[in-house]
Every structure is written in C-alpha cells, then in structure tokens.
Amino acid sequence: MENKKLQNMMILNGKDIGISRIKLDKSDLLIFDKSGTYCFQVCVYYSWKEINKAKIGEKEKIDFNEYILHENEEPALIWPTEFYIEKTSDGALYFYFKFENMSKMATYMNARGAFDITLNSFEARAYIDYKDAVNGSIIYEF
C-alpha cells in the first residue's frame, strides 16, 4: 500500500484514534479503534452486486443499508455526508466514509440517548485486498 491516500485511518472529532482491526465479510465491514472503545460498522450485505460492478479506478457512491458507530458496544445510527468505494484493482477495494454535523444526525440506540463524548465528526478509510480472504472473511490486525 504505497499510495498514502489508501492508508487505513479512523478519525473521531478531528483526532486520529487509530485502527486495531478491520474485518470484512459478506455481511459487514467493521473497523475497530486502537483503544477498543469504538467500532464503525457498515452493513454491506445488500450491496455486493453494486460493489462488484464498480469499475477499476473510478469512485462509486454506494448507499449502504446501515452505518453504525459503537462506543463501548453501545450503537448509534449515523449517516455519511461523503462516501464512496473505489476498486483499485480486480481484487482490491478502498472504502471511504466521512460524517459531519453528527450531533444533529446521530440516532442513539441506548437508554441514555448519548455517548460519553459529543459526536461532531467522524472519518474512516479502509483498504481491503480480496487475496487476504480466509474462510469468507478478510481480517487485518494492526
């Protein structure tokens, strides 16, 4: 992954929170932060046909079914302001998601209706290479 733009990253409220793990299977893309506090989940199950139709080198906007940010395993539904996938080769995908003005758009699915922090912005990038698949999943540990 020489191209700097393809580097994996997770930024919450302008702060790089790092990535400890990325997992892609037929149902979800999951990106876990370094501290183990946050997990970003994208439901990809219904979009594989669109993902597979993407042309190499072109950014494709694909609306996924759900985007969920978890804090300490408590979820909030969020909606991206910018998103795309890019097929970088026949066997590699780049996912990009950006969320802004989240305090107005997040739907918390916990009893207190909030997270420990105020959500303002979130950004995630994940580079996936199909050659790394094992038993139907791709898992990267960092």
mmCIF file of N, CA and C in Angstrom:
data_model
loop_
_atom_site.group_PDB
_atom_site.id
_atom_site.type_symbol
_atom_site.label_atom_id
_atom_site.label_comp_id
_atom_site.label_asym_id
_atom_site.label_seq_id
_atom_site.Cartn_x
_atom_site.Cartn_y
_atom_site.Cartn_z
ATOM 1 N N MET A 1 0.846 -1.177 0.000
ATOM 2 C CA MET A 1 0.000 0.000 0.000
ATOM 3 C C MET A 1 0.891 1.240 0.000
ATOM 4 N N GLU A 2 1.505 1.512 -1.123
ATOM 5 C CA GLU A 2 2.406 2.651 -1.198
ATOM 6 C C GLU A 2 1.679 3.989 -1.246
ATOM 7 N N ASN A 3 0.531 4.024 -1.887
ATOM 8 C CA ASN A 3 -0.206 5.263 -2.039
ATOM 9 C C ASN A 3 -0.748 5.722 -0.687
ATOM 10 N N LYS A 4 -0.326 6.920 -0.263
ATOM 11 C CA LYS A 4 -0.716 7.433 1.056
ATOM 12 C C LYS A 4 -2.227 7.560 1.216
ATOM 13 N N LYS A 5 -2.941 7.888 0.150
ATOM 14 C CA LYS A 5 -4.396 8.050 0.256
ATOM 15 C C LYS A 5 -5.084 6.735 0.592
ATOM 16 N N LEU A 6 -4.449 5.611 0.322
ATOM 17 C CA LEU A 6 -5.052 4.316 0.593
ATOM 18 C C LEU A 6 -4.772 3.814 2.003
ATOM 19 N N GLN A 7 -4.090 4.585 2.808
ATOM 20 C CA GLN A 7 -3.810 4.148 4.164
ATOM 21 C C GLN A 7 -5.099 4.098 4.983
ATOM 22 N N ASN A 8 -5.211 3.072 5.794
ATOM 23 C CA ASN A 8 -6.359 2.934 6.673
ATOM 24 C C ASN A 8 -6.301 3.996 7.761
ATOM 25 N N MET A 9 -7.462 4.534 8.126
ATOM 26 C CA MET A 9 -7.488 5.516 9.203
ATOM 27 C C MET A 9 -8.888 5.644 9.775
ATOM 28 N N MET A 10 -8.911 6.149 11.005
ATOM 29 C CA MET A 10 -10.166 6.391 11.716
ATOM 30 C C MET A 10 -9.971 7.669 12.523
ATOM 31 N N ILE A 11 -10.761 8.685 12.223
ATOM 32 C CA ILE A 11 -10.632 9.983 12.884
ATOM 33 C C ILE A 11 -11.981 10.351 13.508
ATOM 34 N N LEU A 12 -11.963 10.607 14.798
ATOM 35 C CA LEU A 12 -13.176 10.970 15.534
ATOM 36 C C LEU A 12 -12.997 12.367 16.110
ATOM 37 N N ASN A 13 -13.918 13.266 15.782
ATOM 38 C CA ASN A 13 -13.862 14.661 16.238
ATOM 39 C C ASN A 13 -12.495 15.288 15.972
ATOM 40 N N GLY A 14 -11.930 15.001 14.795
ATOM 41 C CA GLY A 14 -10.655 15.595 14.384
ATOM 42 C C GLY A 14 -9.419 14.930 14.952
ATOM 43 N N LYS A 15 -9.582 13.882 15.752
ATOM 44 C CA LYS A 15 -8.444 13.202 16.375
ATOM 45 C C LYS A 15 -8.293 11.802 15.796
ATOM 46 N N ASP A 16 -7.087 11.476 15.361
ATOM 47 C CA ASP A 16 -6.801 10.140 14.847
ATOM 48 C C ASP A 16 -6.836 9.154 16.009
ATOM 49 N N ILE A 17 -7.800 8.225 15.990
ATOM 50 C CA ILE A 17 -7.925 7.251 17.077
ATOM 51 C C ILE A 17 -7.326 5.898 16.699
ATOM 52 N N GLY A 18 -6.714 5.831 15.543
ATOM 53 C CA GLY A 18 -6.023 4.624 15.115
ATOM 54 C C GLY A 18 -6.965 3.467 14.826
ATOM 55 N N ILE A 19 -6.405 2.425 14.243
ATOM 56 C CA ILE A 19 -7.162 1.224 13.917
ATOM 57 C C ILE A 19 -6.412 0.023 14.462
ATOM 58 N N SER A 20 -7.134 -0.845 15.162
ATOM 59 C CA SER A 20 -6.528 -2.079 15.664
ATOM 60 C C SER A 20 -6.912 -3.279 14.808
ATOM 61 N N ARG A 21 -8.085 -3.179 14.155
ATOM 62 C CA ARG A 21 -8.573 -4.329 13.407
ATOM 63 C C ARG A 21 -9.568 -3.876 12.347
ATOM 64 N N ILE A 22 -9.521 -4.538 11.188
ATOM 65 C CA ILE A 22 -10.512 -4.348 10.127
ATOM 66 C C ILE A 22 -11.004 -5.732 9.745
ATOM 67 N N LYS A 23 -12.325 -5.867 9.625
ATOM 68 C CA LYS A 23 -12.905 -7.146 9.218
ATOM 69 C C LYS A 23 -13.966 -6.884 8.150
ATOM 70 N N LEU A 24 -13.898 -7.647 7.073
ATOM 71 C CA LEU A 24 -14.918 -7.599 6.028
ATOM 72 C C LEU A 24 -15.380 -9.023 5.769
ATOM 73 N N ASP A 25 -16.692 -9.216 5.842
ATOM 74 C CA ASP A 25 -17.281 -10.498 5.452
ATOM 75 C C ASP A 25 -18.492 -10.189 4.580
ATOM 76 N N LYS A 26 -19.301 -11.190 4.264
ATOM 77 C CA LYS A 26 -20.421 -10.938 3.358
ATOM 78 C C LYS A 26 -21.467 -9.996 3.946
ATOM 79 N N SER A 27 -21.491 -9.852 5.276
ATOM 80 C CA SER A 27 -22.500 -9.017 5.921
ATOM 81 C C SER A 27 -22.032 -7.604 6.249
ATOM 82 N N ASP A 28 -20.839 -7.481 6.822
ATOM 83 C CA ASP A 28 -20.413 -6.195 7.380
ATOM 84 C C ASP A 28 -18.953 -5.873 7.123
ATOM 85 N N LEU A 29 -18.689 -4.579 7.095
ATOM 86 C CA LEU A 29 -17.340 -4.036 7.215
ATOM 87 C C LEU A 29 -17.258 -3.490 8.632
ATOM 88 N N LEU A 30 -16.289 -3.951 9.407
ATOM 89 C CA LEU A 30 -16.099 -3.495 10.785
ATOM 90 C C LEU A 30 -14.695 -2.930 10.933
ATOM 91 N N ILE A 31 -14.610 -1.741 11.516
ATOM 92 C CA ILE A 31 -13.320 -1.102 11.776
ATOM 93 C C ILE A 31 -13.262 -0.758 13.263
ATOM 94 N N PHE A 32 -12.259 -1.287 13.960
ATOM 95 C CA PHE A 32 -12.113 -1.108 15.403
ATOM 96 C C PHE A 32 -10.970 -0.144 15.699
ATOM 97 N N ASP A 33 -11.176 0.766 16.661
ATOM 98 C CA ASP A 33 -10.121 1.715 17.019
ATOM 99 C C ASP A 33 -9.077 1.043 17.918
ATOM 100 N N LYS A 34 -7.958 1.739 18.124
ATOM 101 C CA LYS A 34 -6.834 1.206 18.909
ATOM 102 C C LYS A 34 -7.188 0.982 20.379
ATOM 103 N N SER A 35 -8.042 1.817 20.945
ATOM 104 C CA SER A 35 -8.348 1.722 22.380
ATOM 105 C C SER A 35 -9.372 0.630 22.700
ATOM 106 N N GLY A 36 -10.079 0.144 21.683
ATOM 107 C CA GLY A 36 -11.130 -0.832 21.927
ATOM 108 C C GLY A 36 -12.445 -0.195 22.343
ATOM 109 N N THR A 37 -12.529 1.121 22.265
ATOM 110 C CA THR A 37 -13.737 1.849 22.654
ATOM 111 C C THR A 37 -14.727 1.967 21.503
ATOM 112 N N TYR A 38 -14.225 2.203 20.289
ATOM 113 C CA TYR A 38 -15.087 2.492 19.148
ATOM 114 C C TYR A 38 -14.990 1.419 18.072
ATOM 115 N N CYS A 39 -16.134 1.155 17.458
ATOM 116 C CA CYS A 39 -16.215 0.258 16.312
ATOM 117 C C CYS A 39 -17.153 0.903 15.296
ATOM 118 N N PHE A 40 -16.706 0.990 14.059
ATOM 119 C CA PHE A 40 -17.533 1.503 12.976
ATOM 120 C C PHE A 40 -17.990 0.310 12.149
ATOM 121 N N GLN A 41 -19.293 0.218 11.918
ATOM 122 C CA GLN A 41 -19.885 -0.909 11.216
ATOM 123 C C GLN A 41 -20.688 -0.422 10.018
ATOM 124 N N VAL A 42 -20.455 -1.040 8.872
ATOM 125 C CA VAL A 42 -21.215 -0.742 7.663
ATOM 126 C C VAL A 42 -21.836 -2.041 7.178
ATOM 127 N N CYS A 43 -23.145 -2.035 7.009
ATOM 128 C CA CYS A 43 -23.849 -3.219 6.512
ATOM 129 C C CYS A 43 -23.672 -3.275 4.990
ATOM 130 N N VAL A 44 -22.858 -4.214 4.520
ATOM 131 C CA VAL A 44 -22.568 -4.335 3.090
ATOM 132 C C VAL A 44 -23.368 -5.453 2.423
ATOM 133 N N TYR A 45 -24.093 -6.213 3.197
ATOM 134 C CA TYR A 45 -24.769 -7.420 2.727
ATOM 135 C C TYR A 45 -25.596 -7.201 1.457
ATOM 136 N N TYR A 46 -26.386 -6.157 1.415
ATOM 137 C CA TYR A 46 -27.298 -5.928 0.299
ATOM 138 C C TYR A 46 -26.652 -5.219 -0.888
ATOM 139 N N SER A 47 -25.382 -4.875 -0.802
ATOM 140 C CA SER A 47 -24.743 -4.040 -1.820
ATOM 141 C C SER A 47 -23.641 -4.730 -2.613
ATOM 142 N N TRP A 48 -23.466 -6.034 -2.441
ATOM 143 C CA TRP A 48 -22.368 -6.710 -3.142
ATOM 144 C C TRP A 48 -22.489 -6.627 -4.655
ATOM 145 N N LYS A 49 -23.696 -6.659 -5.174
ATOM 146 C CA LYS A 49 -23.883 -6.576 -6.630
ATOM 147 C C LYS A 49 -23.326 -5.243 -7.146
ATOM 148 N N GLU A 50 -23.646 -4.153 -6.453
ATOM 149 C CA GLU A 50 -23.133 -2.833 -6.836
ATOM 150 C C GLU A 50 -21.621 -2.742 -6.649
ATOM 151 N N ILE A 51 -21.129 -3.289 -5.542
ATOM 152 C CA ILE A 51 -19.684 -3.267 -5.273
ATOM 153 C C ILE A 51 -18.946 -4.006 -6.378
ATOM 154 N N ASN A 52 -19.433 -5.167 -6.749
ATOM 155 C CA ASN A 52 -18.765 -5.976 -7.770
ATOM 156 C C ASN A 52 -18.840 -5.361 -9.159
ATOM 157 N N LYS A 53 -19.840 -4.504 -9.408
ATOM 158 C CA LYS A 53 -19.962 -3.830 -10.706
ATOM 159 C C LYS A 53 -19.047 -2.615 -10.834
ATOM 160 N N ALA A 54 -18.463 -2.169 -9.743
ATOM 161 C CA ALA A 54 -17.611 -0.970 -9.770
ATOM 162 C C ALA A 54 -16.469 -1.158 -10.760
ATOM 163 N N LYS A 55 -16.142 -0.083 -11.444
ATOM 164 C CA LYS A 55 -15.057 -0.121 -12.423
ATOM 165 C C LYS A 55 -13.740 0.265 -11.761
ATOM 166 N N ILE A 56 -12.683 -0.371 -12.178
ATOM 167 C CA ILE A 56 -11.362 -0.102 -11.609
ATOM 168 C C ILE A 56 -10.991 1.359 -11.829
ATOM 169 N N GLY A 57 -10.543 2.000 -10.748
ATOM 170 C CA GLY A 57 -10.077 3.384 -10.809
ATOM 171 C C GLY A 57 -11.152 4.445 -10.692
ATOM 172 N N GLU A 58 -12.411 4.056 -10.629
ATOM 173 C CA GLU A 58 -13.498 5.025 -10.522
ATOM 174 C C GLU A 58 -14.122 4.976 -9.132
ATOM 175 N N LYS A 59 -14.440 6.145 -8.600
ATOM 176 C CA LYS A 59 -15.113 6.237 -7.310
ATOM 177 C C LYS A 59 -16.604 6.021 -7.539
ATOM 178 N N GLU A 60 -17.157 5.085 -6.803
ATOM 179 C CA GLU A 60 -18.576 4.763 -6.923
ATOM 180 C C GLU A 60 -19.278 5.077 -5.607
ATOM 181 N N LYS A 61 -20.335 5.884 -5.673
ATOM 182 C CA LYS A 61 -21.149 6.158 -4.479
ATOM 183 C C LYS A 61 -22.136 5.017 -4.325
ATOM 184 N N ILE A 62 -21.995 4.299 -3.240
ATOM 185 C CA ILE A 62 -22.914 3.202 -2.952
ATOM 186 C C ILE A 62 -23.545 3.484 -1.597
ATOM 187 N N ASP A 63 -24.865 3.588 -1.594
ATOM 188 C CA ASP A 63 -25.602 3.771 -0.343
ATOM 189 C C ASP A 63 -25.735 2.419 0.334
ATOM 190 N N PHE A 64 -25.087 2.260 1.456
ATOM 191 C CA PHE A 64 -25.205 1.019 2.202
ATOM 192 C C PHE A 64 -26.425 1.104 3.109
ATOM 193 N N ASN A 65 -26.895 -0.041 3.556
ATOM 194 C CA ASN A 65 -28.121 -0.123 4.336
ATOM 195 C C ASN A 65 -28.017 0.594 5.682
ATOM 196 N N GLU A 66 -26.917 0.378 6.404
ATOM 197 C CA GLU A 66 -26.752 0.998 7.724
ATOM 198 C C GLU A 66 -25.298 1.366 7.965
ATOM 199 N N TYR A 67 -25.122 2.459 8.698
ATOM 200 C CA TYR A 67 -23.815 2.907 9.166
ATOM 201 C C TYR A 67 -23.962 3.073 10.671
ATOM 202 N N ILE A 68 -23.160 2.361 11.429
ATOM 203 C CA ILE A 68 -23.313 2.371 12.880
ATOM 204 C C ILE A 68 -21.965 2.634 13.531
ATOM 205 N N LEU A 69 -21.947 3.561 14.462
ATOM 206 C CA LEU A 69 -20.759 3.797 15.281
ATOM 207 C C LEU A 69 -21.080 3.285 16.680
ATOM 208 N N HIS A 70 -20.221 2.418 17.186
ATOM 209 C CA HIS A 70 -20.406 1.855 18.526
ATOM 210 C C HIS A 70 -19.388 2.501 19.471
ATOM 211 N N GLU A 71 -19.843 2.887 20.640
ATOM 212 C CA GLU A 71 -18.958 3.335 21.713
ATOM 213 C C GLU A 71 -19.196 2.391 22.880
ATOM 214 N N ASN A 72 -18.157 1.683 23.284
ATOM 215 C CA ASN A 72 -18.297 0.686 24.356
ATOM 216 C C ASN A 72 -19.488 -0.241 24.106
ATOM 217 N N GLU A 73 -19.600 -0.695 22.872
ATOM 218 C CA GLU A 73 -20.634 -1.631 22.427
ATOM 219 C C GLU A 73 -22.049 -1.062 22.460
ATOM 220 N N GLU A 74 -22.187 0.251 22.608
ATOM 221 C CA GLU A 74 -23.489 0.914 22.513
ATOM 222 C C GLU A 74 -23.559 1.586 21.147
ATOM 223 N N PRO A 75 -24.581 1.269 20.315
ATOM 224 C CA PRO A 75 -24.625 1.755 18.945
ATOM 225 C C PRO A 75 -25.364 3.077 18.752
ATOM 226 N N ALA A 76 -24.958 3.752 17.671
ATOM 227 C CA ALA A 76 -25.677 4.926 17.183
ATOM 228 C C ALA A 76 -25.716 4.833 15.662
ATOM 229 N N LEU A 77 -26.899 5.002 15.088
ATOM 230 C CA LEU A 77 -27.022 5.067 13.641
ATOM 231 C C LEU A 77 -26.546 6.436 13.184
ATOM 232 N N ILE A 78 -25.721 6.438 12.158
ATOM 233 C CA ILE A 78 -25.200 7.699 11.616
ATOM 234 C C ILE A 78 -25.341 7.664 10.097
ATOM 235 N N TRP A 79 -25.289 8.831 9.461
ATOM 236 C CA TRP A 79 -25.441 8.904 8.012
ATOM 237 C C TRP A 79 -24.303 9.738 7.432
ATOM 238 N N PRO A 80 -23.599 9.228 6.423
ATOM 239 C CA PRO A 80 -22.433 9.930 5.892
ATOM 240 C C PRO A 80 -22.784 11.156 5.056
ATOM 241 N N THR A 81 -21.879 12.126 5.086
ATOM 242 C CA THR A 81 -22.007 13.297 4.220
ATOM 243 C C THR A 81 -21.199 13.097 2.942
ATOM 244 N N GLU A 82 -20.212 12.221 3.005
ATOM 245 C CA GLU A 82 -19.408 11.879 1.834
ATOM 246 C C GLU A 82 -19.022 10.409 1.958
ATOM 247 N N PHE A 83 -19.140 9.673 0.857
ATOM 248 C CA PHE A 83 -18.812 8.249 0.900
ATOM 249 C C PHE A 83 -18.590 7.739 -0.511
ATOM 250 N N TYR A 84 -17.727 6.764 -0.631
ATOM 251 C CA TYR A 84 -17.539 6.076 -1.906
ATOM 252 C C TYR A 84 -16.694 4.829 -1.691
ATOM 253 N N ILE A 85 -16.749 3.958 -2.679
ATOM 254 C CA ILE A 85 -15.801 2.863 -2.749
ATOM 255 C C ILE A 85 -15.027 3.071 -4.042
ATOM 256 N N GLU A 86 -13.823 2.587 -4.057
ATOM 257 C CA GLU A 86 -13.026 2.630 -5.279
ATOM 258 C C GLU A 86 -12.355 1.275 -5.435
ATOM 259 N N LYS A 87 -12.584 0.668 -6.578
ATOM 260 C CA LYS A 87 -11.918 -0.594 -6.879
ATOM 261 C C LYS A 87 -10.550 -0.213 -7.443
ATOM 262 N N THR A 88 -9.493 -0.558 -6.718
ATOM 263 C CA THR A 88 -8.151 -0.157 -7.147
ATOM 264 C C THR A 88 -7.510 -1.195 -8.067
ATOM 265 N N SER A 89 -8.055 -2.406 -8.060
ATOM 266 C CA SER A 89 -7.652 -3.468 -8.981
ATOM 267 C C SER A 89 -8.780 -4.489 -8.977
ATOM 268 N N ASP A 90 -8.624 -5.569 -9.740
ATOM 269 C CA ASP A 90 -9.680 -6.582 -9.753
ATOM 270 C C ASP A 90 -9.941 -7.175 -8.377
ATOM 271 N N GLY A 91 -8.946 -7.168 -7.513
ATOM 272 C CA GLY A 91 -9.115 -7.803 -6.219
ATOM 273 C C GLY A 91 -8.950 -6.896 -5.025
ATOM 274 N N ALA A 92 -9.035 -5.582 -5.209
ATOM 275 C CA ALA A 92 -8.819 -4.680 -4.078
ATOM 276 C C ALA A 92 -9.846 -3.546 -4.069
ATOM 277 N N LEU A 93 -10.314 -3.229 -2.872
ATOM 278 C CA LEU A 93 -11.308 -2.173 -2.671
ATOM 279 C C LEU A 93 -10.823 -1.171 -1.640
ATOM 280 N N TYR A 94 -11.221 0.053 -1.856
ATOM 281 C CA TYR A 94 -10.942 1.130 -0.923
ATOM 282 C C TYR A 94 -12.290 1.713 -0.514
ATOM 283 N N PHE A 95 -12.585 1.703 0.791
ATOM 284 C CA PHE A 95 -13.823 2.267 1.326
ATOM 285 C C PHE A 95 -13.504 3.609 1.985
ATOM 286 N N TYR A 96 -14.333 4.616 1.736
ATOM 287 C CA TYR A 96 -14.148 5.923 2.362
ATOM 288 C C TYR A 96 -15.497 6.435 2.869
ATOM 289 N N PHE A 97 -15.494 6.917 4.114
ATOM 290 C CA PHE A 97 -16.709 7.452 4.738
ATOM 291 C C PHE A 97 -16.361 8.693 5.544
ATOM 292 N N LYS A 98 -17.176 9.739 5.395
ATOM 293 C CA LYS A 98 -16.981 10.969 6.163
ATOM 294 C C LYS A 98 -18.342 11.410 6.698
ATOM 295 N N PHE A 99 -18.361 11.778 7.965
ATOM 296 C CA PHE A 99 -19.585 12.194 8.645
ATOM 297 C C PHE A 99 -19.328 13.553 9.285
ATOM 298 N N GLU A 100 -20.230 14.502 9.061
ATOM 299 C CA GLU A 100 -20.112 15.833 9.653
ATOM 300 C C GLU A 100 -21.435 16.191 10.333
ATOM 301 N N ASN A 101 -21.392 17.179 11.229
ATOM 302 C CA ASN A 101 -22.593 17.627 11.955
ATOM 303 C C ASN A 101 -23.329 16.455 12.588
ATOM 304 N N MET A 102 -22.579 15.565 13.189
ATOM 305 C CA MET A 102 -23.155 14.336 13.727
ATOM 306 C C MET A 102 -24.055 14.556 14.934
ATOM 307 N N SER A 103 -23.818 15.611 15.689
ATOM 308 C CA SER A 103 -24.648 15.836 16.880
ATOM 309 C C SER A 103 -26.114 16.011 16.503
ATOM 310 N N LYS A 104 -26.372 16.448 15.284
ATOM 311 C CA LYS A 104 -27.744 16.650 14.813
ATOM 312 C C LYS A 104 -28.308 15.406 14.124
ATOM 313 N N MET A 105 -27.418 14.499 13.689
ATOM 314 C CA MET A 105 -27.868 13.403 12.840
ATOM 315 C C MET A 105 -27.810 12.020 13.491
ATOM 316 N N ALA A 106 -27.090 11.853 14.575
ATOM 317 C CA ALA A 106 -26.937 10.528 15.190
ATOM 318 C C ALA A 106 -28.215 10.097 15.900
ATOM 319 N N THR A 107 -28.565 8.840 15.731
ATOM 320 C CA THR A 107 -29.696 8.248 16.446
ATOM 321 C C THR A 107 -29.121 7.203 17.392
ATOM 322 N N TYR A 108 -29.094 7.550 18.667
ATOM 323 C CA TYR A 108 -28.502 6.670 19.672
ATOM 324 C C TYR A 108 -29.472 5.556 20.017
ATOM 325 N N MET A 109 -28.946 4.360 20.127
ATOM 326 C CA MET A 109 -29.789 3.204 20.427
ATOM 327 C C MET A 109 -29.437 2.633 21.804
ATOM 328 N N ASN A 110 -29.268 3.547 22.750
ATOM 329 C CA ASN A 110 -29.016 3.135 24.133
ATOM 330 C C ASN A 110 -29.980 3.901 25.048
ATOM 331 N N ALA A 111 -30.090 3.471 26.266
ATOM 332 C CA ALA A 111 -31.078 4.043 27.188
ATOM 333 C C ALA A 111 -30.854 5.528 27.449
ATOM 334 N N ARG A 112 -29.611 5.974 27.530
ATOM 335 C CA ARG A 112 -29.363 7.392 27.848
ATOM 336 C C ARG A 112 -29.403 8.299 26.628
ATOM 337 N N GLY A 113 -29.469 7.727 25.417
ATOM 338 C CA GLY A 113 -29.595 8.531 24.204
ATOM 339 C C GLY A 113 -28.392 9.404 23.916
ATOM 340 N N ALA A 114 -27.199 8.939 24.275
ATOM 341 C CA ALA A 114 -25.980 9.714 24.057
ATOM 342 C C ALA A 114 -24.766 8.800 24.188
ATOM 343 N N PHE A 115 -23.627 9.324 23.795
ATOM 344 C CA PHE A 115 -22.340 8.677 24.036
ATOM 345 C C PHE A 115 -21.635 9.436 25.145
ATOM 346 N N ASP A 116 -20.480 8.936 25.579
ATOM 347 C CA ASP A 116 -19.679 9.638 26.589
ATOM 348 C C ASP A 116 -19.122 10.943 26.046
ATOM 349 N N ILE A 117 -18.942 11.013 24.721
ATOM 350 C CA ILE A 117 -18.455 12.235 24.084
ATOM 351 C C ILE A 117 -19.541 12.777 23.161
ATOM 352 N N THR A 118 -19.442 14.037 22.814
ATOM 353 C CA THR A 118 -20.331 14.620 21.818
ATOM 354 C C THR A 118 -19.766 14.280 20.441
ATOM 355 N N LEU A 119 -20.595 13.705 19.601
ATOM 356 C CA LEU A 119 -20.164 13.375 18.244
ATOM 357 C C LEU A 119 -20.268 14.609 17.357
ATOM 358 N N ASN A 120 -19.136 15.011 16.793
ATOM 359 C CA ASN A 120 -19.131 16.122 15.848
ATOM 360 C C ASN A 120 -18.809 15.641 14.441
ATOM 361 N N SER A 121 -17.722 14.885 14.325
ATOM 362 C CA SER A 121 -17.305 14.411 13.013
ATOM 363 C C SER A 121 -16.618 13.050 13.141
ATOM 364 N N PHE A 122 -16.646 12.318 12.047
ATOM 365 C CA PHE A 122 -16.012 11.009 12.004
ATOM 366 C C PHE A 122 -15.594 10.737 10.567
ATOM 367 N N GLU A 123 -14.458 10.106 10.413
ATOM 368 C CA GLU A 123 -13.959 9.770 9.083
ATOM 369 C C GLU A 123 -13.253 8.425 9.169
ATOM 370 N N ALA A 124 -13.496 7.574 8.178
ATOM 371 C CA ALA A 124 -12.863 6.258 8.165
ATOM 372 C C ALA A 124 -12.483 5.882 6.743
ATOM 373 N N ARG A 125 -11.319 5.252 6.619
ATOM 374 C CA ARG A 125 -10.848 4.710 5.342
ATOM 375 C C ARG A 125 -10.352 3.295 5.602
ATOM 376 N N ALA A 126 -10.691 2.404 4.696
ATOM 377 C CA ALA A 126 -10.227 1.022 4.825
ATOM 378 C C ALA A 126 -9.870 0.484 3.444
ATOM 379 N N TYR A 127 -8.707 -0.094 3.354
ATOM 380 C CA TYR A 127 -8.231 -0.713 2.126
ATOM 381 C C TYR A 127 -8.303 -2.224 2.317
ATOM 382 N N ILE A 128 -8.983 -2.907 1.407
ATOM 383 C CA ILE A 128 -9.217 -4.347 1.506
ATOM 384 C C ILE A 128 -8.706 -5.029 0.238
ATOM 385 N N ASP A 129 -7.953 -6.096 0.409
ATOM 386 C CA ASP A 129 -7.463 -6.875 -0.726
ATOM 387 C C ASP A 129 -8.061 -8.274 -0.625
ATOM 388 N N TYR A 130 -8.830 -8.676 -1.629
ATOM 389 C CA TYR A 130 -9.513 -9.967 -1.610
ATOM 390 C C TYR A 130 -8.557 -11.147 -1.458
ATOM 391 N N LYS A 131 -7.326 -10.993 -1.875
ATOM 392 C CA LYS A 131 -6.368 -12.102 -1.770
ATOM 393 C C LYS A 131 -6.117 -12.480 -0.303
ATOM 394 N N ASP A 132 -6.494 -11.620 0.611
ATOM 395 C CA ASP A 132 -6.297 -11.879 2.038
ATOM 396 C C ASP A 132 -7.468 -12.623 2.679
ATOM 397 N N ALA A 133 -8.440 -13.053 1.876
ATOM 398 C CA ALA A 133 -9.630 -13.736 2.408
ATOM 399 C C ALA A 133 -9.293 -15.135 2.928
ATOM 400 N N VAL A 134 -9.867 -15.445 4.085
ATOM 401 C CA VAL A 134 -9.753 -16.768 4.692
ATOM 402 C C VAL A 134 -11.145 -17.161 5.192
ATOM 403 N N ASN A 135 -11.657 -18.278 4.711
ATOM 404 C CA ASN A 135 -12.978 -18.760 5.124
ATOM 405 C C ASN A 135 -14.071 -17.699 4.973
ATOM 406 N N GLY A 136 -14.059 -16.961 3.879
ATOM 407 C CA GLY A 136 -15.100 -15.982 3.609
ATOM 408 C C GLY A 136 -14.983 -14.645 4.314
ATOM 409 N N SER A 137 -13.894 -14.424 5.044
ATOM 410 C CA SER A 137 -13.679 -13.149 5.740
ATOM 411 C C SER A 137 -12.279 -12.631 5.467
ATOM 412 N N ILE A 138 -12.152 -11.342 5.549
ATOM 413 C CA ILE A 138 -10.841 -10.700 5.476
ATOM 414 C C ILE A 138 -10.659 -9.991 6.810
ATOM 415 N N ILE A 139 -9.585 -10.314 7.505
ATOM 416 C CA ILE A 139 -9.310 -9.700 8.809
ATOM 417 C C ILE A 139 -7.882 -9.186 8.814
ATOM 418 N N TYR A 140 -7.744 -7.915 9.155
ATOM 419 C CA TYR A 140 -6.420 -7.304 9.341
ATOM 420 C C TYR A 140 -6.276 -6.911 10.803
ATOM 421 N N GLU A 141 -5.187 -7.274 11.400
ATOM 422 C CA GLU A 141 -4.862 -6.891 12.781
ATOM 423 C C GLU A 141 -3.661 -5.951 12.713
ATOM 424 N N PHE A 142 -3.722 -4.846 13.456
ATOM 425 C CA PHE A 142 -2.635 -3.864 13.439
ATOM 426 C C PHE A 142 -2.029 -3.705 14.825
#
